[in-house]
Amino acid sequence: MRRTRAAAASAVTVSMLAAVTACGGGSSTDGGSNDSPKTLTYWASNQGPSIEADKKILTPELKKFEKQTGIKVKLEVVPWSDLLNRILAATTSGQGPDVLNIGNTWSASLQATGALLPWDAKNFGTIGGKDRFVESALGSAGEAGTDPAAVPLYSMAYALYYNKKMFEDAGISGPPATWDELVADGKKISKDDKWALGAEGANLSENIHHVFVFAKQHGADFFDAEGKPDFTSDGAVAAVKQYVDLMGKDKVIAPGNAEYAQNQSLQDFAKDKTAMVLWQTAASTLKAHGMSDDEWGVAPVPVQSGAPGADTAVNSMVAGINMAVFKNTDNIDGARKFVKFMTSDAEQKLLNKTYGSIPPVKAAQEDPAFNTPALKVIRDTLSKSAAPLPQVANESQFETAVGTAVKELFAEAAAGRPVTTASVKEKLDEAQQQMPKK
Amino acid sequence: MTVTAQPAVGKEAPPGAPAPAPRRRPGRVRRIALPYLLLLPALLLELLVHLVPMVIGIVMSFKELTQFYIRDWGAAPWAGFDNYSLSVDFDAPIGKALLHSFFVTCAFTVLSVGLCWLLGTTAAVYMQENFRGRGFLRAVFLVPYALPVYAAVITWAFMFQRDNGLVNHVLHDQLGLTDSPSFWLIGDNSFVALLVVSVWKGWPFAFLIVMAGLQNIPKELYEAAAIDGAGMIQQLRRITMPSLRPVNQVLVLVLFLWTFNDFNTPYVLFGKAAPEAADLISIHIYQSSFVTWNFGTGSAMSVLLLLFLLVVTGVYLILTSRGRRGADA
């Protein structure tokens, strides 16, 4: 016991000294050094069905890169639940990876820490220029009017996945285009332990992605023009209420989904327990759960009745993964080379095909593989009706505060307690007051 | 004092006589200094490991520390007592939520420590008897204490799932105790779920400590009591409990501190955002600092928690040692 304590103590001391020296040495502001030109550390986010699957997919590509450049890449696949905390810790200590993946919604928040290499014209020049990337993807790589803090890597958008057989059994001819239609269809489906729509009620980010879209459809935003939180506008309240009402009032979401946070709703979908899910790129996971491609269909996420239609009304966030470089990397040239490799046309086609996402690189998008019916819906959404989440420094706090409020409202709805406009407003008001004042 | 007295003795000694004093002096100094010297590395490390982070935490609590400054937190602007006044403004949401979380934690701690102690003591007393399978039972009782916390709590999280969990399967499907499957990981029941896991995890420690304490009570006391006609209850009241007093004093304090600060159980069970009914203060502070990136406010809350625990521990120690002194007299 004493020995372990001493070992722990010395470990802590060493890491503290490391942190102190790193703080002292972290004065280089415009990019790291080339002290170790032969190695890179890469934190990849978990994109595939499992961490092991990601390692299997990425390792041969990294070997390819090593062959081309002689730079060895040490890969670590980080689960989503840990990624932001890990990045935060790396930012504080200065002991992070050289290159990393970030969720594109965090771009502005992480940009504010000043830990990421800004992608100015010169840096973009080393990877073939800014024009290679799709506009909407660049829009979610940092605060507007600044140099992006990251480079888009995989693009995604939400779509409505529906179970063809369950629709047939309920006598429904096609996927709903509006929320009213979805609720009407849902009432036909939701009986005998079968439910119309799946949700991940305890997953804060999922909650945010959906209420953001509902808010846009109600003409509201969660931040005002100056980037200040504005959670309690009528539109925002109506948006949150409409989403939670799908469980509480309309009863098309199973109450059990209120505690889902580990993609259980996809499993229910694959097991014919739920007829629809709103998801980003579900194909590979559905396959992993034993569902063949012809069993499900894809349609755009529904919009409000009477609205201009799915092609113009916002029905998805611009989802995706960006690639960032830690400013104090010991291999700045290698890091840029690696970003260039990962965003090259060939790699973009290969990786996005594997993950079922859309390449944010225009040239790669032309590949016929991205023209399947499912991916066409997502591509159209991305180009016509998707909007980036607010790119403000407080975005990650907003995800937690409002995401938690929605989680609690789902818990109320699941317990059979009424969710009213007043109770939604109260929760959102509490969330807003928890936001930092600056 | 003895060291300064030595030279005088040495001077008075006749020349030529063996002079033990000068040889003894450095020996004595060394003997007195050596323990301190040996303790020094540990003391320094202790300072580094405990005191330095604590001081840093206190400094942070006076700073306006958000994502803009985490890379170089020394540069964050001073906030004075703003973080503290924000934390204790119980009319505003942040203070209100902290107070709520504090009350939840108090209720949780009292129940958890009470149940852990009761279960542990009961089991330890019964395990004193020699019977077949005692060794096996003792080993089984210690399993929760030996399991890694994360593995154990994740298993509980699976068991508490509403639709596929074992708990609802037994309570609802098999015993029919509830009209519909209950939620355990969200809503009001989450407090019960948290308490169950906490007691399950904590009572074997109480069991172990009380069992060790029981070994120290001389058998003769019980034999004498039995001859005097004392029954089992009386033996428990007059011999076992008073003898266990010093053990219990430490046990309850340690359980209290562990339970009050428990982070792993709620975090693994509920994730970053615990339900309101089970919003323990440790996870609340974590959320205030690491999830909403308000490190200054989070630090202020931590300092307030530290002060509270110091006061409670101090008062507890004074009260219990006074009680013991009274009992000893």
Short mmCIF file of N, CA, C and O in Angstrom, two decimals, chain A residues 6 9-10 12-13 16 23 26 28 81 84-85 88 91-92 109-110 112-115 202 204 255-256 258-260 264 273 327-328 393-394 396-397 400 404 407-408 411 414-415 417 427 429-430 433-436 438, chain B residues 45-46 48-49 52-53 56 64 66-73 77 86 92-94 96-97 160-164 182-188 267 270-276 286-287 289-295:
data_model
loop_
_atom_site.label_atom_id
_atom_site.label_comp_id
_atom_site.label_asym_id
_atom_site.label_seq_id
_atom_site.Cartn_x
_atom_site.Cartn_y
_atom_site.Cartn_z
N ALA A 6 3.58 5.71 -2.77
CA ALA A 6 4.80 6.43 -3.14
C ALA A 6 4.93 6.48 -4.66
O ALA A 6 5.27 7.53 -5.22
N ALA A 9 2.59 8.94 -5.90
CA ALA A 9 3.07 10.28 -5.59
C ALA A 9 4.13 10.72 -6.58
O ALA A 9 4.08 11.83 -7.11
N SER A 10 5.08 9.82 -6.84
CA SER A 10 6.14 10.24 -7.76
C SER A 10 5.58 10.43 -9.16
O SER A 10 5.98 11.35 -9.88
N VAL A 12 2.59 11.48 -9.90
CA VAL A 12 1.90 12.77 -9.92
C VAL A 12 2.92 13.91 -9.99
O VAL A 12 2.77 14.86 -10.75
N THR A 13 4.00 13.77 -9.19
CA THR A 13 5.01 14.83 -9.18
C THR A 13 5.60 14.99 -10.57
O THR A 13 5.73 16.10 -11.07
N MET A 16 3.23 16.59 -12.79
CA MET A 16 3.07 18.00 -12.48
C MET A 16 4.24 18.82 -12.98
O MET A 16 4.07 19.89 -13.55
N CYS A 23 4.01 24.37 -19.43
CA CYS A 23 3.43 25.71 -19.38
C CYS A 23 4.50 26.74 -19.70
O CYS A 23 4.29 27.67 -20.45
N GLY A 26 5.46 26.68 -23.38
CA GLY A 26 4.42 26.81 -24.39
C GLY A 26 4.31 28.20 -24.96
O GLY A 26 3.24 28.72 -25.13
N SER A 28 5.62 29.26 -27.91
CA SER A 28 5.54 29.38 -29.36
C SER A 28 4.08 29.51 -29.74
O SER A 28 3.26 28.70 -29.36
N SER A 81 -17.43 9.62 -25.61
CA SER A 81 -17.73 10.08 -24.25
C SER A 81 -16.50 10.67 -23.58
O SER A 81 -16.60 11.48 -22.67
N LEU A 84 -13.86 14.92 -25.52
CA LEU A 84 -13.76 16.34 -25.17
C LEU A 84 -12.92 16.54 -23.90
O LEU A 84 -12.08 17.44 -23.84
N ASN A 85 -13.15 15.65 -22.91
CA ASN A 85 -12.36 15.75 -21.67
C ASN A 85 -10.88 15.54 -21.94
O ASN A 85 -10.04 16.21 -21.35
N LEU A 88 -9.46 18.56 -23.52
CA LEU A 88 -9.37 19.62 -22.52
C LEU A 88 -8.13 19.43 -21.64
O LEU A 88 -7.37 20.36 -21.37
N THR A 91 -5.07 20.19 -23.53
CA THR A 91 -4.92 21.63 -23.69
C THR A 91 -4.30 22.25 -22.44
O THR A 91 -3.39 23.08 -22.52
N THR A 92 -4.79 21.83 -21.27
CA THR A 92 -4.29 22.39 -20.02
C THR A 92 -2.84 22.02 -19.79
O THR A 92 -2.04 22.86 -19.37
N SER A 109 -15.59 26.37 -29.72
CA SER A 109 -15.23 26.28 -28.30
C SER A 109 -13.74 25.98 -28.15
O SER A 109 -13.05 26.59 -27.34
N LEU A 110 -13.26 25.01 -28.92
CA LEU A 110 -11.84 24.64 -28.81
C LEU A 110 -10.95 25.71 -29.42
O LEU A 110 -9.83 25.94 -28.96
N ALA A 112 -11.41 28.78 -29.08
CA ALA A 112 -11.26 29.81 -28.06
C ALA A 112 -10.13 29.50 -27.09
O ALA A 112 -9.56 30.42 -26.48
N THR A 113 -9.77 28.24 -26.91
CA THR A 113 -8.69 27.92 -25.98
C THR A 113 -7.33 28.32 -26.55
O THR A 113 -6.36 28.44 -25.82
N GLY A 114 -7.27 28.49 -27.86
CA GLY A 114 -6.00 28.86 -28.48
C GLY A 114 -5.02 27.72 -28.61
O GLY A 114 -3.85 27.94 -28.90
N ALA A 115 -5.50 26.50 -28.39
CA ALA A 115 -4.57 25.36 -28.44
C ALA A 115 -4.41 24.78 -29.83
O ALA A 115 -3.48 24.02 -30.08
N ALA A 202 -31.28 10.36 -23.11
CA ALA A 202 -30.29 10.72 -22.09
C ALA A 202 -28.95 11.09 -22.71
O ALA A 202 -27.98 11.29 -22.00
N LEU A 204 -26.92 13.84 -24.29
CA LEU A 204 -27.04 15.30 -24.35
C LEU A 204 -26.82 15.84 -25.76
O LEU A 204 -27.56 16.71 -26.22
N PRO A 255 -41.48 5.26 -23.90
CA PRO A 255 -40.96 5.92 -22.70
C PRO A 255 -39.56 5.43 -22.32
O PRO A 255 -38.74 6.21 -21.85
N GLY A 256 -39.29 4.16 -22.58
CA GLY A 256 -37.98 3.61 -22.22
C GLY A 256 -36.82 4.34 -22.88
O GLY A 256 -35.71 4.34 -22.37
N ALA A 258 -36.23 7.30 -22.89
CA ALA A 258 -35.78 8.44 -22.09
C ALA A 258 -34.45 8.16 -21.43
O ALA A 258 -33.70 9.08 -21.11
N GLU A 259 -34.11 6.88 -21.19
CA GLU A 259 -32.82 6.60 -20.54
C GLU A 259 -31.78 6.09 -21.54
O GLU A 259 -30.69 5.70 -21.15
N TYR A 260 -32.10 6.10 -22.84
CA TYR A 260 -31.15 5.64 -23.85
C TYR A 260 -30.03 6.67 -24.05
O TYR A 260 -30.29 7.85 -24.17
N GLN A 264 -28.96 2.60 -28.16
CA GLN A 264 -29.90 1.48 -28.04
C GLN A 264 -31.04 1.62 -29.05
O GLN A 264 -31.62 0.63 -29.47
N LYS A 273 -38.37 -3.31 -33.49
CA LYS A 273 -39.18 -2.83 -32.37
C LYS A 273 -39.58 -1.38 -32.58
O LYS A 273 -40.56 -0.90 -32.03
N LYS A 327 -1.24 23.09 -31.59
CA LYS A 327 -0.29 24.15 -31.91
C LYS A 327 1.13 23.82 -31.46
O LYS A 327 2.09 24.14 -32.15
N ASN A 328 1.26 23.17 -30.28
CA ASN A 328 2.62 22.94 -29.79
C ASN A 328 3.15 21.56 -30.18
O ASN A 328 3.90 20.94 -29.44
N ALA A 393 -18.12 30.40 -28.88
CA ALA A 393 -17.18 29.81 -27.92
C ALA A 393 -17.89 29.00 -26.84
O ALA A 393 -17.34 28.08 -26.27
N ASN A 394 -19.16 29.36 -26.55
CA ASN A 394 -19.88 28.68 -25.48
C ASN A 394 -20.64 27.46 -25.96
O ASN A 394 -21.49 26.94 -25.25
N SER A 396 -20.01 24.28 -26.36
CA SER A 396 -19.98 23.02 -25.61
C SER A 396 -20.75 23.15 -24.30
O SER A 396 -21.35 22.19 -23.84
N GLN A 397 -20.75 24.36 -23.70
CA GLN A 397 -21.56 24.56 -22.49
C GLN A 397 -23.04 24.48 -22.82
O GLN A 397 -23.83 23.94 -22.06
N THR A 400 -24.24 20.95 -23.02
CA THR A 400 -24.47 20.33 -21.71
C THR A 400 -25.72 20.90 -21.04
O THR A 400 -26.55 20.15 -20.55
N THR A 404 -29.00 18.68 -21.03
CA THR A 404 -29.46 18.15 -19.74
C THR A 404 -30.91 18.52 -19.48
O THR A 404 -31.69 17.71 -18.98
N LYS A 407 -32.98 16.21 -21.39
CA LYS A 407 -32.94 14.89 -20.74
C LYS A 407 -33.91 14.84 -19.56
O LYS A 407 -34.67 13.88 -19.40
N GLU A 408 -33.92 15.90 -18.75
CA GLU A 408 -34.81 15.92 -17.59
C GLU A 408 -36.28 15.99 -18.01
O GLU A 408 -37.14 15.38 -17.38
N ALA A 411 -37.36 12.66 -18.97
CA ALA A 411 -37.60 11.84 -17.77
C ALA A 411 -38.99 12.13 -17.22
O ALA A 411 -39.70 11.22 -16.79
N ALA A 414 -41.51 10.53 -19.56
CA ALA A 414 -41.49 9.07 -19.44
C ALA A 414 -42.23 8.63 -18.19
O ALA A 414 -42.87 7.58 -18.17
N ALA A 415 -42.16 9.47 -17.14
CA ALA A 415 -42.83 9.12 -15.89
C ALA A 415 -44.32 9.44 -15.96
O ALA A 415 -45.04 9.23 -14.99
N ARG A 417 -45.62 12.43 -16.33
CA ARG A 417 -45.96 13.77 -15.82
C ARG A 417 -46.08 14.74 -17.00
O ARG A 417 -45.38 14.59 -17.99
N LYS A 427 -37.17 25.18 -17.34
CA LYS A 427 -35.94 24.38 -17.47
C LYS A 427 -34.91 25.11 -18.35
O LYS A 427 -33.72 25.12 -18.05
N ASP A 429 -34.73 28.27 -18.85
CA ASP A 429 -34.25 29.45 -18.14
C ASP A 429 -33.12 29.07 -17.17
O ASP A 429 -32.09 29.73 -17.09
N GLU A 430 -33.33 27.96 -16.45
CA GLU A 430 -32.28 27.47 -15.55
C GLU A 430 -31.00 27.18 -16.33
O GLU A 430 -29.90 27.51 -15.90
N GLN A 433 -29.17 30.33 -17.26
CA GLN A 433 -28.47 31.02 -16.17
C GLN A 433 -27.23 30.28 -15.71
O GLN A 433 -26.44 30.81 -14.95
N GLN A 434 -27.08 29.03 -16.17
CA GLN A 434 -25.85 28.31 -15.85
C GLN A 434 -24.73 28.61 -16.83
O GLN A 434 -23.60 28.19 -16.64
N MET A 435 -25.07 29.32 -17.90
CA MET A 435 -24.04 29.64 -18.89
C MET A 435 -23.11 30.69 -18.32
O MET A 435 -23.54 31.58 -17.59
N PRO A 436 -21.81 30.60 -18.65
CA PRO A 436 -20.88 31.61 -18.17
C PRO A 436 -21.31 32.99 -18.67
O PRO A 436 -21.87 33.11 -19.76
N LYS A 438 -19.52 35.42 -19.57
CA LYS A 438 -18.72 35.99 -20.67
C LYS A 438 -18.58 35.03 -21.80
O LYS A 438 -18.49 33.83 -21.55
N LEU B 45 6.85 15.01 -0.60
CA LEU B 45 5.93 14.47 -1.59
C LEU B 45 4.49 14.73 -1.18
O LEU B 45 3.65 15.10 -1.98
N GLU B 46 4.24 14.53 0.11
CA GLU B 46 2.90 14.76 0.64
C GLU B 46 2.46 16.20 0.35
O GLU B 46 1.36 16.46 -0.10
N LEU B 48 3.63 18.13 -1.96
CA LEU B 48 3.45 18.30 -3.40
C LEU B 48 2.11 17.74 -3.85
O LEU B 48 1.37 18.37 -4.59
N VAL B 49 1.83 16.52 -3.35
CA VAL B 49 0.66 15.82 -3.84
C VAL B 49 -0.64 16.41 -3.28
O VAL B 49 -1.63 16.53 -3.99
N VAL B 52 -0.04 21.32 -2.75
CA VAL B 52 0.11 22.16 -3.95
C VAL B 52 -1.19 22.21 -4.78
O VAL B 52 -1.68 23.30 -5.08
N PRO B 53 -1.77 21.06 -5.09
CA PRO B 53 -3.03 21.14 -5.85
C PRO B 53 -4.11 21.90 -5.09
O PRO B 53 -4.91 22.62 -5.68
N ILE B 56 -3.41 25.49 -5.47
CA ILE B 56 -3.76 25.89 -6.85
C ILE B 56 -5.28 26.01 -6.98
O ILE B 56 -5.80 26.97 -7.55
N GLU B 64 -11.31 34.09 -12.90
CA GLU B 64 -12.38 33.91 -13.87
C GLU B 64 -11.86 32.95 -14.93
O GLU B 64 -11.36 33.37 -15.98
N THR B 66 -12.18 30.34 -17.66
CA THR B 66 -13.03 29.68 -18.65
C THR B 66 -12.13 29.14 -19.76
O THR B 66 -10.91 29.17 -19.64
N GLN B 67 -12.76 28.68 -20.84
CA GLN B 67 -11.96 28.05 -21.90
C GLN B 67 -10.93 29.01 -22.51
O GLN B 67 -9.96 28.57 -23.09
N PHE B 68 -11.18 30.31 -22.34
CA PHE B 68 -10.25 31.26 -22.94
C PHE B 68 -8.90 31.27 -22.25
O PHE B 68 -7.92 31.77 -22.78
N TYR B 69 -8.88 30.75 -21.02
CA TYR B 69 -7.64 30.85 -20.25
C TYR B 69 -7.07 29.50 -19.83
O TYR B 69 -6.04 29.47 -19.17
N ILE B 70 -7.72 28.39 -20.17
CA ILE B 70 -7.23 27.14 -19.58
C ILE B 70 -5.83 26.78 -20.07
O ILE B 70 -5.12 26.04 -19.42
N ARG B 71 -5.45 27.28 -21.20
CA ARG B 71 -4.13 26.94 -21.69
C ARG B 71 -3.05 27.62 -20.84
O ARG B 71 -1.96 27.12 -20.69
N ASP B 72 -3.37 28.76 -20.30
CA ASP B 72 -2.42 29.48 -19.46
C ASP B 72 -3.24 30.12 -18.35
O ASP B 72 -3.54 31.31 -18.39
N TRP B 73 -3.60 29.31 -17.34
CA TRP B 73 -4.59 29.79 -16.39
C TRP B 73 -4.08 30.91 -15.49
O TRP B 73 -4.85 31.64 -14.89
N PRO B 77 -8.14 36.59 -15.55
CA PRO B 77 -8.37 37.76 -14.69
C PRO B 77 -8.87 37.35 -13.30
O PRO B 77 -9.55 36.34 -13.16
N LEU B 86 -21.46 33.72 -6.30
CA LEU B 86 -22.31 33.02 -7.28
C LEU B 86 -22.74 31.66 -6.71
O LEU B 86 -23.89 31.24 -6.86
N ALA B 92 -30.50 32.32 -7.01
CA ALA B 92 -30.19 32.19 -8.43
C ALA B 92 -29.96 30.71 -8.76
O ALA B 92 -29.63 29.92 -7.87
N PRO B 93 -30.15 30.33 -10.04
CA PRO B 93 -30.08 28.90 -10.40
C PRO B 93 -28.81 28.18 -9.98
O PRO B 93 -28.88 27.06 -9.50
N ILE B 94 -27.64 28.82 -10.11
CA ILE B 94 -26.41 28.09 -9.80
C ILE B 94 -26.34 27.75 -8.32
O ILE B 94 -26.09 26.61 -7.93
N LYS B 96 -28.88 27.74 -6.22
CA LYS B 96 -30.02 26.89 -5.88
C LYS B 96 -29.69 25.42 -6.19
O LYS B 96 -29.95 24.53 -5.39
N ALA B 97 -29.10 25.21 -7.36
CA ALA B 97 -28.75 23.85 -7.77
C ALA B 97 -27.69 23.27 -6.83
O ALA B 97 -27.74 22.09 -6.48
N PHE B 160 -30.02 -2.08 -13.91
CA PHE B 160 -31.06 -1.09 -13.63
C PHE B 160 -31.78 -0.60 -14.88
O PHE B 160 -32.70 0.21 -14.78
N GLN B 161 -31.37 -1.06 -16.07
CA GLN B 161 -32.05 -0.59 -17.27
C GLN B 161 -33.53 -0.95 -17.22
O GLN B 161 -33.90 -2.02 -16.77
N ARG B 162 -34.33 -0.02 -17.72
CA ARG B 162 -35.76 -0.20 -17.57
C ARG B 162 -36.28 -1.40 -18.36
O ARG B 162 -37.00 -2.25 -17.83
N ASP B 163 -35.90 -1.48 -19.62
CA ASP B 163 -36.53 -2.49 -20.49
C ASP B 163 -35.85 -3.85 -20.45
O ASP B 163 -36.50 -4.87 -20.58
N ASN B 164 -34.54 -3.87 -20.28
CA ASN B 164 -33.83 -5.15 -20.35
C ASN B 164 -33.11 -5.50 -19.05
O ASN B 164 -32.39 -6.48 -19.01
N SER B 182 -40.24 0.14 -13.81
CA SER B 182 -39.85 1.45 -13.30
C SER B 182 -38.54 1.91 -13.94
O SER B 182 -37.74 1.09 -14.38
N PHE B 183 -38.38 3.22 -13.97
CA PHE B 183 -37.08 3.80 -14.34
C PHE B 183 -36.21 3.85 -13.11
O PHE B 183 -36.65 4.29 -12.05
N TRP B 184 -34.97 3.44 -13.26
CA TRP B 184 -34.05 3.52 -12.12
C TRP B 184 -32.91 4.50 -12.39
O TRP B 184 -32.30 5.03 -11.48
N LEU B 185 -32.61 4.72 -13.66
CA LEU B 185 -31.44 5.55 -13.98
C LEU B 185 -31.82 6.99 -14.30
O LEU B 185 -30.96 7.85 -14.49
N ILE B 186 -33.11 7.28 -14.43
CA ILE B 186 -33.57 8.66 -14.57
C ILE B 186 -34.72 8.86 -13.60
O ILE B 186 -35.27 7.88 -13.08
N GLY B 187 -35.06 10.13 -13.33
CA GLY B 187 -36.20 10.41 -12.45
C GLY B 187 -35.90 10.16 -10.98
O GLY B 187 -34.75 9.99 -10.58
N ASP B 188 -36.98 10.11 -10.18
CA ASP B 188 -36.81 10.08 -8.72
C ASP B 188 -36.18 8.80 -8.20
O ASP B 188 -35.46 8.82 -7.20
N TYR B 267 -21.01 8.80 -11.41
CA TYR B 267 -20.53 9.09 -12.77
C TYR B 267 -20.72 7.89 -13.68
O TYR B 267 -21.17 8.03 -14.82
N PHE B 270 -24.70 7.30 -14.06
CA PHE B 270 -25.56 8.27 -14.76
C PHE B 270 -24.83 9.08 -15.84
O PHE B 270 -25.46 9.83 -16.57
N GLY B 271 -23.53 9.00 -15.91
CA GLY B 271 -22.82 9.82 -16.90
C GLY B 271 -22.63 11.25 -16.40
O GLY B 271 -22.75 11.52 -15.20
N LYS B 272 -22.33 12.13 -17.35
CA LYS B 272 -21.97 13.51 -17.00
C LYS B 272 -23.07 14.27 -16.28
O LYS B 272 -22.80 15.14 -15.48
N ALA B 273 -24.32 13.99 -16.67
CA ALA B 273 -25.42 14.77 -16.10
C ALA B 273 -26.29 13.84 -15.27
O ALA B 273 -27.10 13.10 -15.81
N ALA B 274 -26.11 13.89 -13.94
CA ALA B 274 -26.90 13.02 -13.07
C ALA B 274 -28.33 13.56 -12.98
O ALA B 274 -28.54 14.77 -13.06
N PRO B 275 -29.31 12.66 -12.78
CA PRO B 275 -30.68 13.14 -12.59
C PRO B 275 -30.76 14.00 -11.33
O PRO B 275 -29.96 13.81 -10.41
N GLU B 276 -31.73 14.91 -11.30
CA GLU B 276 -31.82 15.85 -10.17
C GLU B 276 -31.88 15.13 -8.83
O GLU B 276 -31.26 15.55 -7.86
N TYR B 286 -18.07 18.62 -10.55
CA TYR B 286 -17.41 18.20 -11.78
C TYR B 286 -18.09 18.83 -12.98
O TYR B 286 -17.45 19.39 -13.87
N GLN B 287 -19.42 18.77 -12.96
CA GLN B 287 -20.15 19.34 -14.10
C GLN B 287 -19.94 20.85 -14.16
O GLN B 287 -19.77 21.41 -15.24
N SER B 289 -17.40 22.52 -13.30
CA SER B 289 -16.08 22.94 -13.79
C SER B 289 -15.71 22.31 -15.11
O SER B 289 -15.36 23.00 -16.05
N PHE B 290 -15.83 20.99 -15.24
CA PHE B 290 -15.27 20.35 -16.43
C PHE B 290 -16.25 20.26 -17.60
O PHE B 290 -15.83 20.16 -18.73
N VAL B 291 -17.53 20.25 -17.32
CA VAL B 291 -18.46 20.10 -18.42
C VAL B 291 -18.90 21.45 -18.95
O VAL B 291 -19.02 21.66 -20.14
N THR B 292 -19.10 22.41 -18.04
CA THR B 292 -19.48 23.73 -18.52
C THR B 292 -18.26 24.65 -18.59
O THR B 292 -18.39 25.82 -18.90
N TRP B 293 -17.09 24.12 -18.31
CA TRP B 293 -15.83 24.86 -18.47
C TRP B 293 -15.80 26.14 -17.64
O TRP B 293 -15.31 27.16 -18.08
N ASN B 294 -16.38 26.06 -16.46
CA ASN B 294 -16.38 27.20 -15.56
C ASN B 294 -15.49 26.85 -14.38
O ASN B 294 -15.96 26.65 -13.27
N PHE B 295 -14.20 26.75 -14.64
CA PHE B 295 -13.29 26.18 -13.64
C PHE B 295 -13.23 27.02 -12.36
O PHE B 295 -13.04 26.50 -11.28
#
